PDB file of C-alpha atoms in Angstrom:
ATOM      1  CA  MET A  14       0.000   0.000   0.000  1.00 85.00           C
ATOM      2  CA  ASN A  15       1.167   3.557  -0.595  1.00 88.00           C
ATOM      3  CA  LEU A  16       0.642   6.603   1.618  1.00 90.00           C
ATOM      4  CA  LYS A  17      -2.013   8.034  -0.705  1.00 89.00           C
ATOM      5  CA  ASN A  18      -4.211   4.942  -0.345  1.00 89.00           C
ATOM      6  CA  TRP A  19      -3.656   4.761   3.397  1.00 90.00           C
ATOM      7  CA  LEU A  20      -4.692   8.414   3.839  1.00 90.00           C
ATOM      8  CA  LYS A  21      -7.757   7.884   1.648  1.00 91.00           C
ATOM      9  CA  GLN A  22      -8.798   4.932   3.803  1.00 90.00           C
ATOM     10  CA  TRP A  23      -8.982   7.300   6.808  1.00 91.00           C
ATOM     11  CA  GLY A  24     -10.572  10.280   5.061  1.00 91.00           C
ATOM     12  CA  LEU A  25      -7.346  12.283   5.163  1.00 90.00           C
ATOM     13  CA  ASP A  26      -6.789  12.407   1.417  1.00 86.00           C
ATOM     14  CA  SER A  27      -7.446  16.159   1.278  1.00 88.00           C
ATOM     15  CA  LEU A  28      -4.036  16.785   2.873  1.00 89.00           C
ATOM     16  CA  LYS A  29      -1.607  18.358   0.440  1.00 89.00           C
ATOM     17  CA  ILE A  30       1.496  16.156   0.283  1.00 88.00           C
ATOM     18  CA  ASN A  31       4.218  15.918  -2.339  1.00 87.00           C
ATOM     19  CA  ALA A  32       3.092  13.469  -5.042  1.00 86.00           C
ATOM     20  CA  SER A  33       6.277  11.388  -4.893  1.00 85.00           C
ATOM     21  CA  ILE A  34       5.819  10.896  -1.143  1.00 86.00           C
ATOM     22  CA  LEU A  35       2.171   9.946  -1.660  1.00 86.00           C
ATOM     23  CA  GLN A  36       3.157   7.272  -4.148  1.00 88.00           C
ATOM     24  CA  ALA A  37       5.940   5.846  -1.982  1.00 85.00           C
ATOM     25  CA  GLU A  38       5.429   2.526  -0.252  1.00 86.00           C
ATOM     26  CA  TRP A  39       3.734   2.891   3.132  1.00 87.00           C
ATOM     27  CA  SER A  40       5.795   0.748   5.480  1.00 91.00           C
ATOM     28  CA  PRO A  41       5.473   1.770   9.141  1.00 95.00           C
ATOM     29  CA  LYS A  42       8.046   0.462  11.580  1.00 95.00           C
ATOM     30  CA  PRO A  43       7.839  -0.124  15.347  1.00 97.00           C
ATOM     31  CA  GLY A  44       8.979   3.470  16.002  1.00 97.00           C
ATOM     32  CA  ASP A  45       6.074   4.745  13.891  1.00 97.00           C
ATOM     33  CA  ARG A  46       3.667   2.624  15.876  1.00 97.00           C
ATOM     34  CA  GLU A  47       5.040   3.865  19.200  1.00 97.00           C
ATOM     35  CA  ALA A  48       4.897   7.498  18.099  1.00 97.00           C
ATOM     36  CA  ALA A  49       1.347   7.019  16.780  1.00 97.00           C
ATOM     37  CA  TRP A  50       0.285   5.451  20.087  1.00 98.00           C
ATOM     38  CA  LYS A  51       1.675   8.377  22.091  1.00 97.00           C
ATOM     39  CA  LEU A  52      -0.109  10.985  19.981  1.00 97.00           C
ATOM     40  CA  TYR A  53      -3.274   8.890  19.713  1.00 96.00           C
ATOM     41  CA  ILE A  54      -3.591   8.923  23.517  1.00 95.00           C
ATOM     42  CA  GLU A  55      -3.080  12.700  23.558  1.00 94.00           C
ATOM     43  CA  LEU A  56      -5.799  13.233  20.944  1.00 94.00           C
ATOM     44  CA  LEU A  57      -8.181  10.812  22.596  1.00 92.00           C
ATOM     45  CA  THR A  58      -7.971  12.552  25.966  1.00 91.00           C
ATOM     46  CA  ARG A  59      -8.138  16.178  24.828  1.00 90.00           C
ATOM     47  CA  ILE A  60     -10.762  18.554  23.531  1.00 89.00           C
ATOM     48  CA  THR A  61      -9.370  17.711  20.096  1.00 89.00           C
ATOM     49  CA  THR A  62     -11.730  14.738  19.951  1.00 88.00           C
ATOM     50  CA  GLN A  63     -13.978  15.289  22.978  1.00 86.00           C
ATOM     51  CA  ALA A  64     -17.127  17.375  23.196  1.00 83.00           C
ATOM     52  CA  LEU A  65     -17.126  20.887  24.632  1.00 83.00           C
ATOM     53  CA  PRO A  66     -20.715  21.236  25.858  1.00 81.00           C
ATOM     54  CA  THR A  67     -22.242  24.704  25.609  1.00 80.00           C
ATOM     55  CA  GLU A  68     -22.947  24.808  29.328  1.00 80.00           C
ATOM     56  CA  SER A  69     -19.398  23.958  30.364  1.00 82.00           C
ATOM     57  CA  GLY A  70     -15.785  24.349  29.428  1.00 83.00           C
ATOM     58  CA  ASP A  71     -13.709  27.332  28.571  1.00 90.00           C
ATOM     59  CA  GLU A  72     -12.681  28.493  25.109  1.00 94.00           C
ATOM     60  CA  LYS A  73      -9.207  29.669  26.154  1.00 95.00           C
ATOM     61  CA  THR A  74      -8.443  26.361  27.839  1.00 94.00           C
ATOM     62  CA  ALA A  75      -9.683  24.484  24.772  1.00 95.00           C
ATOM     63  CA  LEU A  76      -7.505  26.623  22.492  1.00 96.00           C
ATOM     64  CA  ASP A  77      -4.480  26.029  24.735  1.00 96.00           C
ATOM     65  CA  SER A  78      -5.092  22.286  24.639  1.00 95.00           C
ATOM     66  CA  ILE A  79      -5.217  22.300  20.861  1.00 96.00           C
ATOM     67  CA  TYR A  80      -2.102  24.463  20.652  1.00 97.00           C
ATOM     68  CA  SER A  81      -0.247  22.059  22.948  1.00 96.00           C
ATOM     69  CA  LEU A  82      -0.400  19.458  20.166  1.00 97.00           C
ATOM     70  CA  PHE A  83       2.544  21.249  18.565  1.00 97.00           C
ATOM     71  CA  LYS A  84       4.750  20.803  21.630  1.00 97.00           C
ATOM     72  CA  THR A  85       3.543  17.256  22.206  1.00 97.00           C
ATOM     73  CA  THR A  86       4.142  16.214  18.606  1.00 97.00           C
ATOM     74  CA  ARG A  87       7.609  17.792  18.576  1.00 97.00           C
ATOM     75  CA  ARG A  88       8.480  15.956  21.786  1.00 97.00           C
ATOM     76  CA  ILE A  89       7.341  12.651  20.332  1.00 97.00           C
ATOM     77  CA  LEU A  90       9.275  13.267  17.111  1.00 96.00           C
ATOM     78  CA  LYS A  91      12.435  14.075  19.049  1.00 96.00           C
ATOM     79  CA  GLU A  92      12.056  11.049  21.325  1.00 95.00           C
ATOM     80  CA  GLN A  93      11.507   8.649  18.444  1.00 94.00           C
ATOM     81  CA  GLY A  94      14.047  10.305  16.177  1.00 92.00           C
ATOM     82  CA  GLN A  95      14.540   8.730  12.796  1.00 93.00           C
ATOM     83  CA  ASN A  96      12.583   5.664  13.869  1.00 94.00           C
ATOM     84  CA  CYS A  97       9.241   7.260  12.986  1.00 95.00           C
ATOM     85  CA  ILE A  98       9.558   8.654   9.449  1.00 94.00           C
ATOM     86  CA  GLU A  99       6.128   7.409   8.302  1.00 94.00           C
ATOM     87  CA  PHE A 100       4.481   8.923  11.375  1.00 96.00           C
ATOM     88  CA  THR A 101       6.365  12.166  10.770  1.00 95.00           C
ATOM     89  CA  LYS A 102       5.006  12.428   7.225  1.00 93.00           C
ATOM     90  CA  ILE A 103       1.475  12.538   8.607  1.00 94.00           C
ATOM     91  CA  ALA A 104       1.988  14.373  11.895  1.00 95.00           C
ATOM     92  CA  VAL A 105       3.770  17.371  10.408  1.00 94.00           C
ATOM     93  CA  VAL A 106       1.217  17.792   7.639  1.00 94.00           C
ATOM     94  CA  VAL A 107      -1.758  17.542  10.010  1.00 95.00           C
ATOM     95  CA  LEU A 108      -0.192  20.115  12.326  1.00 96.00           C
ATOM     96  CA  ASN A 109       0.557  22.521   9.500  1.00 95.00           C
ATOM     97  CA  GLN A 110      -2.581  22.081   7.406  1.00 95.00           C
ATOM     98  CA  VAL A 111      -5.291  21.231   9.941  1.00 95.00           C
ATOM     99  CA  VAL A 112      -4.296  22.525  13.376  1.00 97.00           C
ATOM    100  CA  ARG A 113      -2.213  25.603  12.522  1.00 97.00           C
ATOM    101  CA  PRO A 114      -4.931  27.491  10.579  1.00 97.00           C
ATOM    102  CA  PHE A 115      -7.267  27.084  13.557  1.00 98.00           C
ATOM    103  CA  THR A 116      -4.746  28.219  16.156  1.00 97.00           C
ATOM    104  CA  ALA A 117      -3.448  31.018  13.921  1.00 97.00           C
ATOM    105  CA  LYS A 118      -6.958  32.428  13.666  1.00 98.00           C
ATOM    106  CA  TRP A 119      -8.007  32.037  17.290  1.00 98.00           C
ATOM    107  CA  HIS A 120      -4.796  32.852  19.154  1.00 97.00           C
ATOM    108  CA  PRO A 121      -4.821  36.575  18.265  1.00 97.00           C
ATOM    109  CA  LYS A 122      -8.562  36.726  18.977  1.00 97.00           C
ATOM    110  CA  SER A 123      -7.936  35.208  22.393  1.00 96.00           C
ATOM    111  CA  ILE A 124      -5.221  37.766  23.146  1.00 96.00           C
ATOM    112  CA  ALA A 125      -7.549  40.567  21.999  1.00 96.00           C
ATOM    113  CA  GLY A 126     -10.160  39.464  24.548  1.00 96.00           C
ATOM    114  CA  ASP A 127     -12.641  38.087  22.022  1.00 95.00           C
ATOM    115  CA  PHE A 128     -13.507  35.195  24.319  1.00 94.00           C
ATOM    116  CA  GLU A 129     -15.290  37.748  26.492  1.00 95.00           C
ATOM    117  CA  LYS A 130     -17.875  38.089  23.690  1.00 95.00           C
ATOM    118  CA  GLU A 131     -20.619  35.498  23.476  1.00 93.00           C
ATOM    119  CA  ALA A 132     -20.771  35.632  19.674  1.00 95.00           C
ATOM    120  CA  GLU A 133     -17.033  34.942  19.392  1.00 96.00           C
ATOM    121  CA  CYS A 134     -17.271  32.088  21.880  1.00 94.00           C
ATOM    122  CA  ASN A 135     -20.100  30.581  19.837  1.00 93.00           C
ATOM    123  CA  ALA A 136     -18.108  30.979  16.617  1.00 96.00           C
ATOM    124  CA  PHE A 137     -15.076  29.348  18.263  1.00 96.00           C
ATOM    125  CA  ARG A 138     -17.159  26.386  19.395  1.00 94.00           C
ATOM    126  CA  GLU A 139     -18.661  25.926  15.930  1.00 95.00           C
ATOM    127  CA  GLU A 140     -15.224  25.984  14.306  1.00 96.00           C
ATOM    128  CA  LEU A 141     -13.926  23.653  17.010  1.00 95.00           C
ATOM    129  CA  LYS A 142     -16.608  21.134  16.032  1.00 94.00           C
ATOM    130  CA  LEU A 143     -15.344  21.238  12.431  1.00 95.00           C
ATOM    131  CA  LEU A 144     -11.747  20.823  13.588  1.00 96.00           C
ATOM    132  CA  GLN A 145     -12.774  17.896  15.756  1.00 94.00           C
ATOM    133  CA  VAL A 146     -14.236  16.105  12.736  1.00 93.00           C
ATOM    134  CA  GLU A 147     -10.822  16.244  11.059  1.00 94.00           C
ATOM    135  CA  LEU A 148      -8.923  15.349  14.214  1.00 95.00           C
ATOM    136  CA  ARG A 149     -11.160  12.337  14.824  1.00 93.00           C
ATOM    137  CA  LYS A 150     -10.180  11.088  11.370  1.00 94.00           C
ATOM    138  CA  TYR A 151      -6.558  11.606  12.375  1.00 95.00           C
ATOM    139  CA  SER A 152      -7.150   9.828  15.684  1.00 95.00           C
ATOM    140  CA  ARG A 153      -8.621   6.802  13.897  1.00 94.00           C
ATOM    141  CA  ALA A 154      -5.679   6.765  11.499  1.00 95.00           C
ATOM    142  CA  LEU A 155      -3.233   6.914  14.412  1.00 96.00           C
ATOM    143  CA  ALA A 156      -4.993   3.967  16.078  1.00 96.00           C
ATOM    144  CA  ASP A 157      -4.522   2.011  12.869  1.00 95.00           C
ATOM    145  CA  LEU A 158      -0.876   3.027  12.619  1.00 96.00           C
ATOM    146  CA  ALA A 159      -0.329   2.107  16.283  1.00 96.00           C
ATOM    147  CA  ASP A 160      -2.069  -1.214  15.616  1.00 95.00           C
ATOM    148  CA  VAL A 161      -4.510  -0.768  18.505  1.00 95.00           C
ATOM    149  CA  GLU A 162      -8.270  -0.867  18.842  1.00 93.00           C
ATOM    150  CA  ASP A 163      -9.728   2.509  17.912  1.00 91.00           C
ATOM    151  CA  LEU A 164     -11.580   4.115  20.812  1.00 90.00           C
ATOM    152  CA  THR A 165     -12.197   7.452  19.090  1.00 84.00           C
ATOM    153  CA  ASN A 166     -15.959   6.887  19.154  1.00 78.00           C
ATOM    154  CA  LEU A 167     -16.024   5.254  22.589  1.00 75.00           C
ATOM    155  CA  GLU A 168     -18.327   8.048  23.748  1.00 69.00           C
ATOM    156  CA  ASP A 169     -21.130   9.468  21.648  1.00 63.00           C
ATOM    157  CA  ILE A 170     -20.103  13.111  21.273  1.00 54.00           C
ATOM    158  CA  GLU A 171     -22.004  14.165  18.193  1.00 49.00           C
TER     159      GLU A 171
END
């Protein structure tokens, strides 16, 4: 199987990746599986895949949790080193193309005090729901890469 087919299987085929990398053989190694497991657990236990009910939670805390994926992913990449190249191909692209646009939009709004406005909080939560759809796809893909049972939909959050 190649990376393109693997991404398509998990609904991540809209990611923009160099064509030669997409066509390359997809051959995860134990380091890829370990890295995927570590990030899978982070996604599964954060607001990235869990509901933020209207009556509870805090937008700033949710934004901080999402932003922390950058630090967490970098840490995992450094720990695993060159033993997780296949994982790296996905993780970096998801951070840059899925997570970064969200945090780049909402970080300055948070600093400007926009989370004090109900309309902005509502807009944040609606966009968070859209981000969560994409990150649940990523979570399911990471479970597959880690070769573990996928618990992304363990709780009914939709």
